[in-house]
């Protein structure tokens, strides 16, 4: 358990606190509506469904307060960069912002389902009570408010039987209309957020996710109709419901049991969400301000494997290794922003991204930059680009370890391009203050074309390390995972040559996939008593494997070796 906590940072603590608060709020508000005499007569009409509707409503308020905070990227970057308020462990938790965002979203979906189902019963019973024959307590309570100087407890004032009465509530009452709208918005947001939709139809995900604006507007005004009503404090002082309910036919005829008076609960949701909504509004204003700053594309490089490199300049732009930016190209889409890891180093006088052409937007950017044409593209013909960022990621912490494992899969190598470039620049100038002493670099790709745009950097770094008599500083392993047997045979024939026939590096390209258990055990044996950072930019399956290996190969003894797993999330 200790190792698990070590690798997850504070996540296990945060998750337990978050779950505990959800359980507490549900239990507390369930008792608030299920026990006190204030809602005695409301419970006569609605039964247990009253408390079962109100308890998840409180949890919805709490989680809707949280849902926007993990996507306030500028706030998180500010906190992450502030050493005064963020230790390494807290920064690692901030790196899991999107994971927490998704967890909160699923909790919202769960409580929405409970809240909605409970209210379906509440509406049915409220409508039924209005058309019920007189002579019952429910009918007497539903009739309150029909006469002067009476206040009602049953919000449904018409005498329309179900199912028409229920539909009337859903589409004519404020609570009903907003409930339908925000539920539909939530369903669209969640269903369009699946991995398949995000990867194959990003535009669908992007546009439907902005239904959150409608969701929050509906959420804030949902309770304005005050349909949940309880007995007033003044009425409770004169009318004890636990005694008077037996003589409901004599209400108002004796001083002991005057006609009870009721009032609706005031809206509370806005108190929960106004703070995060204000922070998110400030976030969007900052993003808008940044998007208006001029960005100049200084160079476009076409790499193999359907990849282009954009080198850009922007006044006042400052970055750290492994950070990412959001990019908008109005010529392709005036609304869409897409995240890309920076592949340049902080020491360079420009910043760059590598874009793999995998969808409509990237294809549009490819064409807008003139990459589909054979002739040279004039600089003034290049499209306008808007940039928001940079934003911090786990890779920023690479230089806080003495030993690191960098693992990239396919285009996922991009954050480590920035890291390795920065290392190269530091060694070119002065590396005496560099805490990082050893890098184990792993790159997994399906075919050889992906290596071509990155091999030059590795060759430069390899030569630099040899000149400084520190060739052991960088150990890199490049794996081809998509070769067939014929290609593998050709690979073996050339294995004894001085340089690799694919990359031109002294380190030979390997065939297949790494044996991660052996790799971790070997590294642990070479660095006893160390904290080793494991950084991944790659698929979830590989993340699970590396996380498990980090846990299983970390020692229980605090003085032993510990692998600290970090994954890129944006």
Coordinates of C-alpha atoms in Angstrom, one line a residue:
X1 CA 0.0 0.0 0.0
X2 CA 2.9 2.3 0.9
X3 CA 4.4 1.8 -2.6
X4 CA 1.1 2.5 -4.2
X5 CA 0.8 5.8 -2.4
X6 CA 4.3 6.7 -3.4
X7 CA 3.6 6.1 -7.0
X8 CA 0.2 7.8 -7.0
X9 CA 1.4 10.9 -5.1
X10 CA -1.5 12.2 -3.1
X11 CA -4.1 10.8 -5.4
X12 CA -5.2 8.0 -3.0
X13 CA -5.7 10.5 -0.2
X14 CA -7.5 13.0 -2.5
X15 CA -9.8 10.3 -3.8
X16 CA -10.7 9.0 -0.3
X17 CA -11.4 12.5 0.9
X18 CA -13.5 13.3 -2.1
X19 CA -15.5 10.0 -1.8
X20 CA -15.8 10.6 1.9
X21 CA -17.3 14.1 1.4
X22 CA -19.7 12.7 -1.1
X23 CA -20.9 10.0 1.3
X24 CA -21.1 12.5 4.2
X25 CA -23.2 15.0 2.1
X26 CA -25.5 12.3 0.9
X27 CA -26.0 10.9 4.4
X28 CA -26.4 14.4 6.0
X29 CA -28.9 15.8 3.5
X30 CA -30.8 12.5 3.5
X31 CA -31.4 12.9 7.3
X32 CA -32.2 16.6 6.9
X33 CA -35.2 15.7 4.7
X34 CA -36.1 12.4 6.2
X35 CA -36.2 13.2 10.0
X36 CA -37.1 16.8 11.0
X37 CA -40.8 17.7 11.5
X38 CA -40.3 20.6 9.0
X39 CA -40.8 18.1 6.1
X40 CA -43.2 15.8 7.9
X41 CA -46.2 16.7 5.6
X42 CA -43.9 16.8 2.5
X43 CA -42.9 13.2 3.3
X44 CA -46.6 12.2 3.6
X45 CA -47.0 13.3 0.0
X46 CA -43.7 12.0 -1.4
X47 CA -42.4 9.3 1.0
X48 CA -38.7 8.3 0.9
X49 CA -38.3 9.8 -2.6
X50 CA -38.1 13.3 -1.1
X51 CA -34.8 12.5 0.8
X52 CA -33.6 10.4 -2.1
X53 CA -34.0 13.4 -4.4
X54 CA -32.5 16.0 -2.1
X55 CA -29.4 14.0 -1.0
X56 CA -27.9 13.5 -4.5
X57 CA -28.8 17.2 -5.2
X58 CA -26.4 18.2 -2.5
X59 CA -23.7 15.9 -3.9
X60 CA -24.4 17.4 -7.4
X61 CA -23.8 20.9 -6.0
X62 CA -20.5 19.7 -4.5
X63 CA -19.2 18.0 -7.6
X64 CA -20.4 20.7 -10.0
X65 CA -18.3 23.0 -7.8
X66 CA -15.3 20.8 -8.5
X67 CA -15.8 19.9 -12.1
X68 CA -14.5 23.2 -13.6
X69 CA -11.4 23.5 -11.4
X70 CA -9.3 20.8 -13.0
X71 CA -9.7 22.5 -16.4
X72 CA -8.6 25.9 -15.3
X73 CA -5.2 25.3 -17.0
X74 CA -3.7 28.7 -16.2
X75 CA -4.6 28.4 -12.5
X76 CA -3.0 24.9 -12.3
X77 CA 0.1 26.1 -14.2
X78 CA 0.4 29.0 -11.7
X79 CA 0.1 26.6 -8.8
X80 CA 2.4 24.1 -10.4
X81 CA 5.1 26.7 -10.9
X82 CA 4.8 28.1 -7.4
X83 CA 7.4 26.3 -5.2
X84 CA 5.9 28.2 -2.2
X85 CA 2.6 26.3 -2.4
X86 CA 3.4 23.2 -4.4
X87 CA 5.7 20.4 -3.4
X88 CA 6.7 17.7 -5.9
X89 CA 4.0 15.4 -4.6
X90 CA 1.3 18.1 -5.0
X91 CA 2.5 18.9 -8.5
X92 CA 2.2 15.3 -9.4
X93 CA -1.4 15.3 -8.2
X94 CA -2.0 18.5 -10.3
X95 CA -0.8 16.5 -13.3
X96 CA -3.7 14.2 -12.8
X97 CA -6.2 17.0 -13.3
X98 CA -8.0 15.4 -16.2
X99 CA -8.3 12.0 -14.4
X100 CA -10.0 13.8 -11.5
X101 CA -12.1 15.8 -13.9
X102 CA -13.4 12.5 -15.4
X103 CA -14.0 11.0 -12.0
X104 CA -16.1 14.0 -10.9
X105 CA -18.0 13.8 -14.2
X106 CA -19.0 10.2 -13.6
X107 CA -20.0 11.1 -10.0
X108 CA -22.2 13.9 -11.4
X109 CA -23.8 11.3 -13.8
X110 CA -24.5 8.9 -10.9
X111 CA -26.1 11.5 -8.7
X112 CA -28.1 12.9 -11.7
X113 CA -29.5 9.5 -12.3
X114 CA -30.6 9.0 -8.6
X115 CA -31.9 12.6 -8.4
X116 CA -33.9 12.2 -11.7
X117 CA -35.4 8.8 -10.8
X118 CA -36.4 10.0 -7.3
X119 CA -38.1 13.1 -8.8
X120 CA -40.0 11.0 -11.3
X121 CA -41.7 9.3 -8.3
X122 CA -42.2 12.7 -6.6
X123 CA -43.9 14.1 -9.6
X124 CA -46.1 11.1 -10.1
X125 CA -47.2 11.1 -6.4
X126 CA -47.7 14.9 -6.4
X127 CA -49.9 14.7 -9.5
X128 CA -51.8 11.7 -8.1
X129 CA -52.5 13.5 -4.7
X130 CA -54.2 16.4 -6.5
X131 CA -56.7 14.1 -8.2
X132 CA -57.1 11.8 -5.2
X133 CA -60.6 11.5 -3.6
X134 CA -61.1 13.7 -0.6
X135 CA -60.9 12.1 2.8
X136 CA -57.2 11.2 2.9
X137 CA -54.4 13.2 4.5
X138 CA -52.6 13.4 1.1
X139 CA -55.7 14.9 -0.5
X140 CA -56.1 17.4 2.4
X141 CA -52.5 18.5 2.1
X142 CA -52.8 18.8 -1.7
X143 CA -55.9 21.0 -1.2
X144 CA -54.0 23.5 0.9
X145 CA -53.4 26.7 -1.0
X146 CA -56.7 26.6 -2.8
X147 CA -58.3 29.0 -0.4
X148 CA -57.2 32.6 0.7
X149 CA -54.6 32.8 3.5
X150 CA -53.4 29.3 2.8
X151 CA -49.9 28.3 1.5
X152 CA -49.5 25.1 -0.5
X153 CA -47.2 22.1 0.1
X154 CA -48.0 20.3 -3.1
X155 CA -46.3 22.3 -5.9
X156 CA -48.7 20.8 -8.6
X157 CA -51.7 23.1 -8.6
X158 CA -53.6 21.7 -11.6
X159 CA -56.0 18.7 -11.4
X160 CA -54.7 16.7 -14.4
X161 CA -54.2 13.0 -13.9
X162 CA -51.1 11.0 -14.9
X163 CA -49.4 10.6 -17.4
X164 CA -50.5 13.9 -18.8
X165 CA -50.0 15.6 -15.5
X166 CA -46.4 14.4 -15.3
X167 CA -45.6 15.6 -18.8
X168 CA -47.3 18.9 -17.9
X169 CA -44.8 19.3 -15.0
X170 CA -41.8 18.3 -17.2
X171 CA -42.5 20.8 -19.9
X172 CA -44.3 23.8 -18.2
X173 CA -42.6 24.1 -14.8
X174 CA -39.2 25.8 -14.5
X175 CA -37.8 22.8 -12.6
X176 CA -39.1 20.4 -15.2
X177 CA -37.8 22.3 -18.2
X178 CA -34.4 22.9 -16.8
X179 CA -34.2 19.4 -15.5
X180 CA -34.8 18.0 -19.0
X181 CA -32.4 20.4 -20.6
X182 CA -29.5 19.8 -18.2
X183 CA -30.0 16.0 -18.3
X184 CA -29.9 16.0 -22.1
X185 CA -26.9 18.2 -22.1
X186 CA -25.1 15.9 -19.6
X187 CA -25.9 12.8 -21.6
X188 CA -24.5 14.4 -24.8
X189 CA -21.4 15.6 -23.0
X190 CA -20.6 12.2 -21.4
X191 CA -21.4 10.1 -24.5
X192 CA -19.3 12.3 -26.8
X193 CA -16.3 12.1 -24.3
X194 CA -15.6 8.5 -24.9
X195 CA -12.1 7.6 -26.1
X196 CA -13.4 6.5 -29.5
X197 CA -15.3 9.8 -30.2
X198 CA -12.3 11.9 -29.0
X199 CA -9.9 10.2 -31.2
X200 CA -12.0 9.7 -34.3
X201 CA -14.4 12.6 -34.2
X202 CA -12.6 15.3 -32.1
X203 CA -14.9 18.0 -33.4
X204 CA -17.9 16.3 -32.0
X205 CA -16.3 16.0 -28.6
X206 CA -15.1 19.7 -28.7
X207 CA -18.5 21.2 -29.7
X208 CA -20.7 19.0 -27.4
X209 CA -18.4 19.6 -24.5
X210 CA -19.3 23.3 -24.6
X211 CA -22.9 22.4 -23.7
X212 CA -21.5 22.8 -20.2
X213 CA -22.5 26.4 -20.5
X214 CA -26.2 25.4 -20.9
X215 CA -25.8 22.8 -18.2
X216 CA -24.6 25.4 -15.6
X217 CA -27.1 28.0 -16.5
X218 CA -29.9 25.4 -16.1
X219 CA -28.3 24.1 -12.9
X220 CA -28.3 27.6 -11.3
X221 CA -31.9 28.4 -12.1
X222 CA -33.2 24.8 -11.6
X223 CA -34.3 25.4 -8.0
X224 CA -35.7 28.9 -8.5
X225 CA -39.3 27.5 -8.7
X226 CA -39.0 26.3 -5.1
X227 CA -41.1 23.1 -5.7
X228 CA -39.7 21.4 -2.5
X229 CA -41.6 23.0 0.3
X230 CA -41.5 22.6 4.1
X231 CA -43.5 23.8 7.0
X232 CA -42.4 27.3 8.3
X233 CA -40.8 27.7 11.7
X234 CA -43.7 29.9 12.8
X235 CA -46.2 27.3 11.8
X236 CA -44.3 24.5 13.5
X237 CA -44.4 26.5 16.8
X238 CA -48.3 26.4 16.6
X239 CA -48.9 23.2 14.7
X240 CA -47.1 20.0 15.7
X241 CA -47.4 17.8 12.6
X242 CA -46.6 14.6 14.5
X243 CA -49.8 15.2 16.6
X244 CA -52.1 17.1 14.3
X245 CA -51.8 14.8 11.3
X246 CA -54.3 12.5 12.9
X247 CA -57.0 15.2 13.0
X248 CA -56.4 16.8 9.6
X249 CA -60.2 17.2 9.1
X250 CA -60.3 19.6 12.1
X251 CA -57.4 21.8 11.1
X252 CA -58.2 25.5 11.7
X253 CA -61.1 24.6 13.9
X254 CA -59.1 24.4 17.1
X255 CA -56.2 26.5 18.4
X256 CA -54.1 23.3 18.9
X257 CA -54.0 22.5 15.2
X258 CA -54.3 25.6 13.0
X259 CA -53.9 25.2 9.3
X260 CA -50.1 24.6 8.6
X261 CA -48.2 27.1 6.5
X262 CA -45.5 26.2 4.1
X263 CA -42.6 27.9 2.1
X264 CA -40.3 26.7 -0.6
X265 CA -36.6 26.1 -0.1
X266 CA -34.5 29.0 -1.5
X267 CA -32.1 28.1 -4.4
X268 CA -28.7 27.0 -3.1
X269 CA -26.8 25.8 -6.1
X270 CA -25.5 29.2 -7.1
X271 CA -23.7 29.5 -3.7
X272 CA -21.7 26.3 -4.5
X273 CA -20.7 27.1 -8.1
X274 CA -20.4 30.9 -8.3
X275 CA -16.7 30.8 -7.2
X276 CA -15.5 28.1 -9.7
X277 CA -17.6 29.8 -12.4
X278 CA -15.9 33.1 -11.8
X279 CA -12.5 31.4 -11.8
X280 CA -13.3 29.7 -15.1
X281 CA -14.6 33.0 -16.6
X282 CA -11.2 34.5 -15.7
X283 CA -9.5 31.5 -17.2
X284 CA -11.4 32.0 -20.5
X285 CA -10.6 35.7 -20.5
X286 CA -6.9 35.0 -20.1
X287 CA -7.1 32.4 -22.9
X288 CA -8.8 35.0 -25.1
X289 CA -6.2 37.6 -24.3
X290 CA -3.4 35.2 -25.2
X291 CA -5.1 34.1 -28.4
X292 CA -5.0 37.7 -29.6
X293 CA -1.2 38.0 -29.3
X294 CA 0.6 37.7 -32.6
X295 CA 2.3 34.4 -33.4
X296 CA 4.7 34.2 -36.4
X297 CA 5.4 30.8 -38.1
X298 CA 9.1 31.1 -39.0
X299 CA 9.5 27.6 -40.5
X300 CA 7.5 24.6 -41.6
X301 CA 9.3 21.3 -41.9
X302 CA 7.8 18.2 -43.5
X303 CA 8.9 15.1 -41.8
X304 CA 8.3 11.5 -42.7
X305 CA 5.4 9.5 -41.2
X306 CA 2.8 12.1 -42.0
X307 CA 4.4 14.6 -39.5
X308 CA 5.0 18.3 -39.9
X309 CA 7.0 20.6 -37.6
X310 CA 5.9 24.2 -37.0
X311 CA 8.6 26.6 -35.6
X312 CA 7.0 29.7 -34.2
X313 CA 7.9 32.9 -32.4
X314 CA 5.7 35.0 -30.0
X315 CA 6.7 38.0 -28.0
X316 CA 7.2 37.2 -24.3
X317 CA 6.8 33.5 -24.7
X318 CA 8.6 31.5 -22.1
X319 CA 8.6 27.7 -21.7
X320 CA 10.0 24.8 -19.7
X321 CA 10.8 21.3 -20.9
X322 CA 7.9 19.0 -21.6
X323 CA 5.2 21.7 -21.5
X324 CA 2.3 21.9 -24.0
X325 CA 0.3 24.6 -25.8
X326 CA -3.1 24.8 -27.4
X327 CA -3.2 25.8 -31.0
X328 CA -6.0 27.3 -33.1
X329 CA -5.8 27.9 -36.8
X330 CA -8.7 30.1 -37.9
X331 CA -8.2 29.1 -41.5
X332 CA -9.1 25.6 -40.5
X333 CA -11.6 26.3 -37.7
X334 CA -12.4 29.5 -35.9
X335 CA -13.4 27.7 -32.6
X336 CA -11.3 24.6 -32.3
X337 CA -8.2 24.5 -30.0
X338 CA -5.9 21.4 -30.0
X339 CA -3.2 20.5 -27.6
X340 CA 0.4 19.8 -28.7
X341 CA 3.5 19.1 -26.7
X342 CA 6.4 21.6 -27.3
X343 CA 9.3 19.9 -28.9
X344 CA 11.8 22.8 -28.7
X345 CA 14.0 23.5 -25.7
X346 CA 13.8 26.6 -23.5
X347 CA 17.3 27.5 -24.7
X348 CA 16.2 27.9 -28.3
X349 CA 15.0 31.3 -29.7
X350 CA 11.8 29.7 -31.1
X351 CA 9.2 27.2 -29.9
X352 CA 8.0 24.3 -32.0
X353 CA 5.5 21.5 -32.2
X354 CA 5.3 18.3 -34.2
X355 CA 1.9 17.6 -35.7
X356 CA 1.0 14.1 -37.0
X357 CA -1.7 14.2 -39.7
X358 CA -4.4 11.9 -38.3
X359 CA -7.8 13.8 -38.7
X360 CA -9.7 16.5 -40.4
X361 CA -8.2 19.4 -38.4
X362 CA -4.6 18.3 -38.8
X363 CA -5.2 17.6 -42.5
X364 CA -6.6 21.1 -42.8
X365 CA -3.5 22.5 -41.1
X366 CA -1.3 20.5 -43.3
X367 CA -3.0 22.0 -46.4
X368 CA -3.2 25.5 -45.0
X369 CA 0.6 25.5 -44.5
X370 CA 1.1 24.5 -48.2
X371 CA 2.5 21.1 -47.3
X372 CA 0.3 19.5 -50.0
X373 CA 2.1 21.5 -52.7
X374 CA 5.4 20.8 -54.4
X375 CA 6.6 24.4 -54.7
X376 CA 8.1 26.5 -51.9
X377 CA 5.5 28.3 -49.8
X378 CA 6.1 32.0 -49.2
X379 CA 6.1 33.0 -45.5
X380 CA 3.4 35.6 -46.0
X381 CA 1.1 32.9 -47.3
X382 CA 1.3 30.8 -44.1
X383 CA -1.8 30.8 -42.0
X384 CA -2.4 32.8 -38.9
X385 CA -2.0 30.8 -35.7
X386 CA -3.3 31.5 -32.2
X387 CA -1.4 30.0 -29.2
X388 CA -2.6 29.5 -25.6
X389 CA 0.0 28.4 -23.1
X390 CA 2.4 27.0 -22.3
X391 CA 1.0 24.7 -19.6
X392 CA 2.9 22.5 -17.2
X393 CA 3.1 18.7 -17.3
X394 CA 4.8 15.9 -15.4
X395 CA 7.8 16.1 -17.7
X396 CA 8.8 19.5 -16.1
X397 CA 10.0 17.4 -13.1
X398 CA 12.6 15.5 -15.1
X399 CA 15.5 17.6 -13.9
X400 CA 14.5 17.1 -10.2
X401 CA 15.7 13.4 -10.3
X402 CA 19.2 12.1 -10.6
X403 CA 18.0 9.1 -12.6
X404 CA 15.0 9.0 -15.0
X405 CA 13.3 6.6 -17.4
X406 CA 11.8 8.3 -20.4
X407 CA 9.3 6.2 -22.4
X408 CA 7.7 7.4 -25.6
X409 CA 5.4 5.5 -28.0
X410 CA 5.2 6.8 -31.6
X411 CA 4.5 10.5 -31.7
X412 CA 4.4 10.3 -27.9
X413 CA 8.2 10.9 -28.0
X414 CA 7.6 14.7 -28.5
X415 CA 7.9 15.8 -24.8
X416 CA 11.2 14.0 -24.5
X417 CA 12.5 15.8 -27.6
X418 CA 12.3 19.0 -25.6
X419 CA 14.0 17.3 -22.6
X420 CA 16.9 15.8 -24.6
X421 CA 17.4 19.1 -26.5
X422 CA 17.6 20.9 -23.2
X423 CA 20.1 18.4 -21.9
X424 CA 22.2 18.9 -25.1
X425 CA 22.2 22.6 -24.7
X426 CA 23.2 22.3 -21.0
X427 CA 26.1 20.1 -21.9
X428 CA 27.2 22.4 -24.6
X429 CA 27.5 25.2 -22.1
X430 CA 27.8 24.1 -18.4
X431 CA 26.4 20.9 -16.9
X432 CA 28.0 21.2 -13.5
X433 CA 24.8 22.3 -11.8
X434 CA 22.7 19.6 -13.5
X435 CA 21.2 17.3 -10.9
X436 CA 20.2 14.8 -13.6
X437 CA 23.0 12.2 -13.9
X438 CA 21.5 9.3 -15.9
X439 CA 18.8 9.0 -18.6
X440 CA 17.3 5.7 -19.8
X441 CA 15.4 6.5 -22.9
X442 CA 12.9 4.1 -24.6
X443 CA 11.1 4.7 -27.9
X444 CA 8.6 2.3 -29.2
X445 CA 7.4 2.6 -32.8
X446 CA 5.6 0.4 -35.4
X447 CA 7.8 1.3 -38.4
X448 CA 11.1 2.9 -39.3
X449 CA 9.8 6.2 -40.9
X450 CA 8.9 7.6 -37.4
X451 CA 12.6 7.6 -36.4
X452 CA 13.8 9.8 -39.2
X453 CA 12.8 13.2 -37.8
X454 CA 14.2 12.3 -34.4
X455 CA 17.4 10.5 -35.2
X456 CA 19.4 13.7 -35.9
X457 CA 18.8 14.9 -32.3
X458 CA 19.9 11.6 -30.9
X459 CA 23.0 11.5 -33.1
X460 CA 24.0 15.1 -31.9
X461 CA 23.4 14.1 -28.2
X462 CA 25.4 10.9 -28.6
X463 CA 28.3 12.7 -30.1
X464 CA 28.2 15.4 -27.4
X465 CA 28.3 12.8 -24.6
X466 CA 31.3 11.1 -26.2
X467 CA 33.2 14.3 -26.6
X468 CA 32.7 15.0 -22.9
X469 CA 33.7 11.4 -22.0
X470 CA 30.3 10.9 -20.5
X471 CA 28.8 8.4 -23.0
X472 CA 27.1 6.6 -20.1
X473 CA 24.9 9.6 -19.3
X474 CA 22.3 8.6 -21.9
X475 CA 21.2 5.0 -22.5
X476 CA 18.6 4.7 -25.2
X477 CA 16.7 1.8 -26.6
X478 CA 14.7 2.0 -29.8
X479 CA 12.2 -0.7 -30.5
X480 CA 10.4 -1.5 -33.7
X481 CA 7.1 -3.2 -32.7
X482 CA 5.6 -3.7 -36.2
X483 CA 8.1 -5.7 -38.1
X484 CA 7.3 -9.0 -39.7
X485 CA 9.7 -12.0 -39.8
X486 CA 11.3 -11.0 -43.2
X487 CA 12.2 -7.6 -41.9
X488 CA 13.5 -9.1 -38.6
X489 CA 15.8 -11.4 -40.6
X490 CA 17.3 -8.5 -42.5
X491 CA 17.7 -6.6 -39.2
X492 CA 19.8 -9.5 -37.8
X493 CA 22.1 -9.6 -40.9
X494 CA 23.2 -6.0 -40.3
X495 CA 23.3 -6.2 -36.5
X496 CA 27.1 -6.4 -36.3
X497 CA 27.8 -3.2 -38.2
X498 CA 29.3 -0.3 -36.2
X499 CA 26.3 1.9 -36.7
X500 CA 22.6 1.0 -36.9
X501 CA 21.4 0.8 -40.4
X502 CA 18.0 2.4 -39.5
X503 CA 19.0 5.3 -37.3
X504 CA 22.7 5.8 -37.9
X505 CA 23.3 5.5 -34.1
X506 CA 25.8 3.4 -32.4
X507 CA 23.0 1.9 -30.3
X508 CA 21.3 -0.8 -32.3
X509 CA 17.6 -0.7 -33.0
X510 CA 15.8 -3.6 -31.2
X511 CA 13.0 -5.8 -32.6
X512 CA 9.8 -6.4 -30.6
X513 CA 8.8 -5.0 -27.3
X514 CA 10.8 -4.4 -24.1
X515 CA 10.7 -6.9 -21.2
X516 CA 9.8 -4.2 -18.7
X517 CA 10.2 -6.4 -15.7
X518 CA 13.9 -7.1 -16.6
X519 CA 14.4 -3.4 -17.5
X520 CA 13.1 -2.2 -14.1
X521 CA 15.1 -4.8 -12.2
X522 CA 18.3 -4.0 -14.0
X523 CA 17.9 -0.3 -13.4
X524 CA 17.0 -0.9 -9.7
X525 CA 20.2 -2.9 -9.3
X526 CA 22.3 -0.1 -10.8
X527 CA 20.8 2.6 -8.6
X528 CA 20.2 1.3 -5.1
X529 CA 18.6 3.7 -2.7
X530 CA 17.5 6.1 -5.5
X531 CA 14.3 7.8 -6.4
X532 CA 13.9 7.1 -10.1
X533 CA 11.4 9.1 -12.2
X534 CA 9.5 7.1 -14.8
X535 CA 8.0 9.4 -17.4
X536 CA 5.6 8.2 -20.1
X537 CA 3.8 9.8 -23.1
X538 CA 1.9 6.9 -24.6
X539 CA -1.2 4.7 -24.5
X540 CA -3.2 3.7 -21.5
X541 CA -2.2 0.0 -21.8
X542 CA 1.5 0.9 -21.6
X543 CA 0.8 3.3 -18.7
X544 CA -0.8 0.5 -16.7
X545 CA 2.2 -1.8 -17.3
X546 CA 4.7 0.8 -16.3
X547 CA 2.7 1.9 -13.2
X548 CA 2.5 -1.7 -12.0
X549 CA 6.2 -2.3 -12.6
X550 CA 7.0 1.0 -10.8
X551 CA 5.0 -0.3 -7.8
X552 CA 6.3 -3.9 -7.8
X553 CA 9.9 -2.8 -8.1
X554 CA 9.9 -0.2 -5.4
X555 CA 11.1 -1.2 -2.0
X556 CA 9.1 -0.9 1.2
X557 CA 12.1 0.5 3.0
X558 CA 12.1 4.3 2.6
X559 CA 15.9 4.1 2.1
X560 CA 15.5 1.7 -0.8
X561 CA 14.9 2.3 -4.5
X562 CA 11.6 3.8 -5.5
X563 CA 10.2 4.3 -9.0
X564 CA 8.0 7.3 -9.3
X565 CA 5.6 7.0 -12.2
X566 CA 4.5 10.1 -14.2
X567 CA 2.2 10.2 -17.2
X568 CA 1.5 13.0 -19.6
X569 CA -2.2 14.2 -19.4
X570 CA -3.6 16.9 -21.6

